Short mmCIF file of C-alpha atoms in Angstrom, two decimals:
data_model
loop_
_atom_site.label_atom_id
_atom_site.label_comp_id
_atom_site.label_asym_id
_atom_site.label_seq_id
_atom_site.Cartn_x
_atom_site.Cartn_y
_atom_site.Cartn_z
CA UNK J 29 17.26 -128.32 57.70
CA UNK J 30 14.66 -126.43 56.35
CA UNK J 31 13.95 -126.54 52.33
CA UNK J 32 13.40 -123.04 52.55
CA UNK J 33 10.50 -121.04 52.56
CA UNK J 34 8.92 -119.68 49.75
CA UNK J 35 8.98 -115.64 49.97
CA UNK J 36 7.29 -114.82 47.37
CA UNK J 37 4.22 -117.15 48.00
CA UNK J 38 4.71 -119.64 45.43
CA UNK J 39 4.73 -123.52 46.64
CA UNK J 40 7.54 -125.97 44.71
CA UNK J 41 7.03 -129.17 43.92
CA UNK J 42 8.69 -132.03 46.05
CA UNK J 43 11.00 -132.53 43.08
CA UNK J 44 11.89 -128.88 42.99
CA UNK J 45 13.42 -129.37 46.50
CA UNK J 46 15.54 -132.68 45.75
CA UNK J 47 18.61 -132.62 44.76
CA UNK J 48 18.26 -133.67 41.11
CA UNK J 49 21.52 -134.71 40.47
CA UNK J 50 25.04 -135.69 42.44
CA UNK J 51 26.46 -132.80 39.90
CA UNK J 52 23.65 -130.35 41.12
CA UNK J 53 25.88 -128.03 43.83
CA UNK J 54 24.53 -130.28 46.88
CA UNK J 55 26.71 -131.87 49.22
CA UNK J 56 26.83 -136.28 48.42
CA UNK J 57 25.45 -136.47 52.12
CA UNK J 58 22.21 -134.26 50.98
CA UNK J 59 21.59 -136.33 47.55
CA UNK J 60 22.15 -139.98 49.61
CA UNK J 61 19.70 -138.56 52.71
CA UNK J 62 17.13 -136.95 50.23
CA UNK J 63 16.70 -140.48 48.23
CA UNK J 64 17.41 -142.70 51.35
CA UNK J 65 14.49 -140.87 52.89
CA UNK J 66 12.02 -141.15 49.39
CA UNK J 67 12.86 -144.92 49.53
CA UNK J 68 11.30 -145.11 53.04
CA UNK J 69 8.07 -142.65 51.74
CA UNK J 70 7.78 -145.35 48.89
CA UNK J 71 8.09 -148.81 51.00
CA UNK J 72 11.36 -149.54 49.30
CA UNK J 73 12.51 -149.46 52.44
CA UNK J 74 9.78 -151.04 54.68
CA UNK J 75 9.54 -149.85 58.58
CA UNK J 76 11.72 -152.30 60.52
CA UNK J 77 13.52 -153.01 57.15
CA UNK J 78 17.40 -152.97 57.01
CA UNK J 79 19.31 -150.02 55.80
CA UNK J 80 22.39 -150.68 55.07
CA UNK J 81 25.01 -147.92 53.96
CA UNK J 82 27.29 -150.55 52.14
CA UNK J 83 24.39 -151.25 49.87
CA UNK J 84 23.10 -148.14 49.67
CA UNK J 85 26.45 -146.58 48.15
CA UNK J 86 26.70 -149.17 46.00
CA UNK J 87 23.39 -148.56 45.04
CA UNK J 88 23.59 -144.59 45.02
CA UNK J 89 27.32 -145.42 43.22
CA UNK J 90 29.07 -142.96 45.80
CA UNK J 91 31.37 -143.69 48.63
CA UNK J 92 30.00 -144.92 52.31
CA UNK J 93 31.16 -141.44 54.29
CA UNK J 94 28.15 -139.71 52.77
CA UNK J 95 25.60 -142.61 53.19
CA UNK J 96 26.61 -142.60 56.37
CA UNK J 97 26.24 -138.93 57.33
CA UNK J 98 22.45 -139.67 55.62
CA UNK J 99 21.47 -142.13 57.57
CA UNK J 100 23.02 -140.48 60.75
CA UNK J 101 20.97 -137.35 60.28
CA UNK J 102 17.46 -139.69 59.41
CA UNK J 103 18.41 -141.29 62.70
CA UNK J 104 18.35 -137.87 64.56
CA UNK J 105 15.16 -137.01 63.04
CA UNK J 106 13.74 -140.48 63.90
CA UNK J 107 13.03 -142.01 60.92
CA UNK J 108 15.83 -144.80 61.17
CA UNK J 109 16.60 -146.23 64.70
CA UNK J 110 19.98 -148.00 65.69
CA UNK J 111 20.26 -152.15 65.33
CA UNK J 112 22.57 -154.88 67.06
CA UNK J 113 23.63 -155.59 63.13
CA UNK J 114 23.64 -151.79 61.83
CA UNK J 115 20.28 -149.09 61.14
CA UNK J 116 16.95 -150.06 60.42
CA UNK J 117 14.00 -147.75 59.78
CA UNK J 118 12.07 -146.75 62.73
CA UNK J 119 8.93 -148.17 63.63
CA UNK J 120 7.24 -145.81 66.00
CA UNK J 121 5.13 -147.17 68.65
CA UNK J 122 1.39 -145.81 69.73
CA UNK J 123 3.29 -142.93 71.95
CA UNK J 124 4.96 -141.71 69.84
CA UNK J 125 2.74 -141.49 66.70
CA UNK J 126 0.71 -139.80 69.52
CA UNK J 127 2.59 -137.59 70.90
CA UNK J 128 3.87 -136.35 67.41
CA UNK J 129 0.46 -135.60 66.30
CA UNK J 130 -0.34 -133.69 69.45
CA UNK J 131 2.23 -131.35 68.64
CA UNK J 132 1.25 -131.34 64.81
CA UNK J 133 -1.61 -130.20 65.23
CA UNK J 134 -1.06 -127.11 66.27
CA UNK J 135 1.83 -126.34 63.93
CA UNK J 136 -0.30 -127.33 60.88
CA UNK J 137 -2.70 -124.68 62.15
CA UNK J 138 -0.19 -121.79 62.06
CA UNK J 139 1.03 -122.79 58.70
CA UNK J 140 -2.25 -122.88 57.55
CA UNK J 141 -2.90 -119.19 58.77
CA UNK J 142 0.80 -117.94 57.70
CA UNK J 143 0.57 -119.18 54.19
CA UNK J 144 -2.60 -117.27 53.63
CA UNK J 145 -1.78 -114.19 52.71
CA UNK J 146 0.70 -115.32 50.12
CA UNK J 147 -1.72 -117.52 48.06
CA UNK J 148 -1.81 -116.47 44.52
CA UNK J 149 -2.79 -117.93 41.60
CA UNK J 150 -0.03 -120.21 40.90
CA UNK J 151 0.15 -121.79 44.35
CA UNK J 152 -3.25 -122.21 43.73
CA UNK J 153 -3.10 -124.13 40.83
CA UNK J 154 -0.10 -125.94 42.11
CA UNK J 155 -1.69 -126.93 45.77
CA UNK J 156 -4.82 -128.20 43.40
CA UNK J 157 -2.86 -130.63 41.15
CA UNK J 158 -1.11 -131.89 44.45
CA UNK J 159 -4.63 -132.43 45.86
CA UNK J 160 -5.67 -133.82 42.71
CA UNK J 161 -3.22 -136.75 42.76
CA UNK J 162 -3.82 -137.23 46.18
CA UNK J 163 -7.39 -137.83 45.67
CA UNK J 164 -6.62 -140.29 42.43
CA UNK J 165 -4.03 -142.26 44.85
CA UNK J 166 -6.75 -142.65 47.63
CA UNK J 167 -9.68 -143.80 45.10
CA UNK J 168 -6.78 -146.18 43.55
CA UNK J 169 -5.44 -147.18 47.52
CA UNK J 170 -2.39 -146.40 45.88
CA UNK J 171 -0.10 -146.43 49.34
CA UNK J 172 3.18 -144.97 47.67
CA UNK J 173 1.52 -142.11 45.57
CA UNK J 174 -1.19 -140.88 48.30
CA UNK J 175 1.83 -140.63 50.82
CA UNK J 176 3.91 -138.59 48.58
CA UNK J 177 1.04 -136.48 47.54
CA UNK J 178 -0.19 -135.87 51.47
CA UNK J 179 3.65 -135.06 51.97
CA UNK J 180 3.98 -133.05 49.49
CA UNK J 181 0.65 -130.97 49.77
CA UNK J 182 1.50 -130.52 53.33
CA UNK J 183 4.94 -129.35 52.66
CA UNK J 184 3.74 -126.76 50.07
CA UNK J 185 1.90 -124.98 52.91
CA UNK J 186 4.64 -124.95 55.13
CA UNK J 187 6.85 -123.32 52.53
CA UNK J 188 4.01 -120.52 52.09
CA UNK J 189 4.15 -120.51 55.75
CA UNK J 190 7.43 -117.70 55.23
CA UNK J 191 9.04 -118.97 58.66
CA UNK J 192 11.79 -121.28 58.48
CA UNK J 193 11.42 -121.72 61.89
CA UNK J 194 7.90 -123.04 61.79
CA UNK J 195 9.08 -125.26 58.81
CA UNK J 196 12.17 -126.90 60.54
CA UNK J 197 9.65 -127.96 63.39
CA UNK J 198 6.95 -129.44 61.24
CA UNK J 199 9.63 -131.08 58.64
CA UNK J 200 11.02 -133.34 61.69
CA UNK J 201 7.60 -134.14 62.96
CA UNK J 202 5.46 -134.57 60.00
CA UNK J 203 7.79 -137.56 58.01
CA UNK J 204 6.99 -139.87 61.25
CA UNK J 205 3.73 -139.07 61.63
CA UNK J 206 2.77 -140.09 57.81
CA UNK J 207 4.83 -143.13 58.25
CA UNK J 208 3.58 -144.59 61.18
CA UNK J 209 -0.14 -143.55 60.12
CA UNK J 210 -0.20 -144.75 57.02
CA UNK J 211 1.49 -148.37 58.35
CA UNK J 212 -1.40 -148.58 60.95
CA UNK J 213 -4.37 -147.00 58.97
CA UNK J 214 -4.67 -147.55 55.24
CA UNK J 215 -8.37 -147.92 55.39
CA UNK J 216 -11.19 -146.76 53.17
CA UNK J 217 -11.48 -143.88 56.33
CA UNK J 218 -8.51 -142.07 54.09
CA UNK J 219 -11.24 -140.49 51.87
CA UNK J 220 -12.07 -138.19 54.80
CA UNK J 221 -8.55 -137.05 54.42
CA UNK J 222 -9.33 -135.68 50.99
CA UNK J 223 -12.44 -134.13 52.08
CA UNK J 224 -10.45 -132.46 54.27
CA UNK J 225 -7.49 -131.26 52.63
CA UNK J 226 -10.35 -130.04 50.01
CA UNK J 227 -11.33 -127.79 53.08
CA UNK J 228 -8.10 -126.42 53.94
CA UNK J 229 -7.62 -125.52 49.99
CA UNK J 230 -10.81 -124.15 50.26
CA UNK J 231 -10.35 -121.80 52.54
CA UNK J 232 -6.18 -120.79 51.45
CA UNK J 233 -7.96 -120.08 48.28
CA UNK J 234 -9.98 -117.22 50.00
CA UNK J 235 -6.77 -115.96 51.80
CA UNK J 236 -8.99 -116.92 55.05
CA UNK J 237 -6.43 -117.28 58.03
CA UNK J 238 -8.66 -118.22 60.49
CA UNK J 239 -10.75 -121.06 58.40
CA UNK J 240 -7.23 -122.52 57.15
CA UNK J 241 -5.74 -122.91 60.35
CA UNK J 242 -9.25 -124.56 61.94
CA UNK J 243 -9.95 -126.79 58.90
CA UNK J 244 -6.26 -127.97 59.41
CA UNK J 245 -5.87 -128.60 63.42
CA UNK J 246 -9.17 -130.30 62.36
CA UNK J 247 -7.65 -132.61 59.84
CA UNK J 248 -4.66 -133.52 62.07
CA UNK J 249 -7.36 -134.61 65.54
CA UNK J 250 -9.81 -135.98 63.24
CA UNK J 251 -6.16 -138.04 61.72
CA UNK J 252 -5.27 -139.25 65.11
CA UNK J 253 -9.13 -139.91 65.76
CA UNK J 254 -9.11 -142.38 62.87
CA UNK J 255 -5.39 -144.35 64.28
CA UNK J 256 -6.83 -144.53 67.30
CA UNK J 257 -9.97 -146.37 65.97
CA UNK J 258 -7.64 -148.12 63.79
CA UNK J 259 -5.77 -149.45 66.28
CA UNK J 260 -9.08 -150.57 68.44
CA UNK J 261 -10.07 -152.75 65.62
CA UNK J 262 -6.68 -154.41 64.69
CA UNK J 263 -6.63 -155.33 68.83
CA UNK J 264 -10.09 -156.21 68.56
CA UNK J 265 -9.41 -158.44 65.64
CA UNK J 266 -6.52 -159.99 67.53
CA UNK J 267 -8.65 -160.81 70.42
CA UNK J 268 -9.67 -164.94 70.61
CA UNK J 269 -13.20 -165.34 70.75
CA UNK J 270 -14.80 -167.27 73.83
CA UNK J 271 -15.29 -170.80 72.91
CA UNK J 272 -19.19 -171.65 72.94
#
């Protein structure tokens, strides 16, 4: 489900999207999967942790029928994977972090180029305070904050993007991909991510097409670049030296 694209080329905040309330017009099954799947951004929910829908409705004070229907639909989208004693959330492996980013890429280009156009001065301003926070969280290796803030500066480009088609495909790619990344490569490498999301912001803020979508295929390879290297140190690390 998309969140809906923004037509008139204004980006909403992340909490403009949530439901804010189980009195808001939104089905139970959209407020429990909305704050089931914020508790997983955060770490509340840890990859390989438990989730289970009795004590989530207790905590969410609804029913289980809704919690369930939440955690069935993060389970289609791959965020929470089936268990002998119930659901857990998904801990993707080094193929498929891969594979999703390959096909990021690409999609995070055309975004970039589609939301162009319908920059104006408050999407400015709003994609800069997103940036902004993301930069503090980074400085601050503030895990919880900088993955909301890349989510959420992502997901305002999307919107811009004015194709909800477009959008569905990057919203069921782009929540495992910032999991699994930042769970294998929270390293001081993440200031080159603000560098360049500075770059794609740059160039949205000139309406240039063709510099947005390069500076953001670039930030998604140079992204799976730095798991990859990631990963060679953590199995280099892991490796028993020779004894002399």
């Amino acid at each position: 489900m998309a969140f809906g694209a923004a037509r008139n080329g204004s980006a909403l905040s992340a909490s403009d999207r949530q439901p804010a309330s189980e009195n808001s017009g939104d089905s139970l099954t959209e407020v429990a999967y909305y704050r089931i799947r914020a508790m997983i951004l955060d770490g509340e929910l840890p990859i390989g942790g438990q989730v289970s829908v009795n004590a989530l409705a207790t905590t969410f004070g609804m029913s289980r029928s809704p919690v369930r229907s939440a955690v069935e639909r993060l389970t289609s989208e791959r965020l929470v994977r089936r268990t002998d004693g119930g659901a857990a959330v998904a801990a993707p492996n080094q193929h498929d972090l891969l594979d999703a980013l390959a096909v990021r890429a690409p999609l995070e280009g055309l975004a970039a180029r589609l939301a162009a156009p319908h920059i104006d001065d408050r999407a400015i301003q709003r994609l800069t305070e997103i940036h902004s926070r993301f930069a503090q969280a980074v400085n601050a290796e503030n895990l919880a904050s900088a993955r909301r803030s890349d989510l959420e500066f992502h997901q305002a480009i999307h919107r811009m993007s004015a194709n909800d088609c477009l959008i569905d495909s990057l919203e069921r790619v782009q929540m495992q991909v910032i999991l699994a990344a930042y769970s294998t490569a929270w390293t001081s490498s993440k200031r080159q991510a603000v560098l360049e999301h500075s770059r794609i912001l740059d160039a949205l803020v000139q309406q240039d097409g063709e510099n947005a979508e390069r500076a953001a295929i670039r930030h998604i390879h140079n992204l799976t670049i730095r798991v990859l290297d990631e990963w060679k140190r953590s199995d280099t690390a892991a490796t028993p030296r020779p004894r002399s």
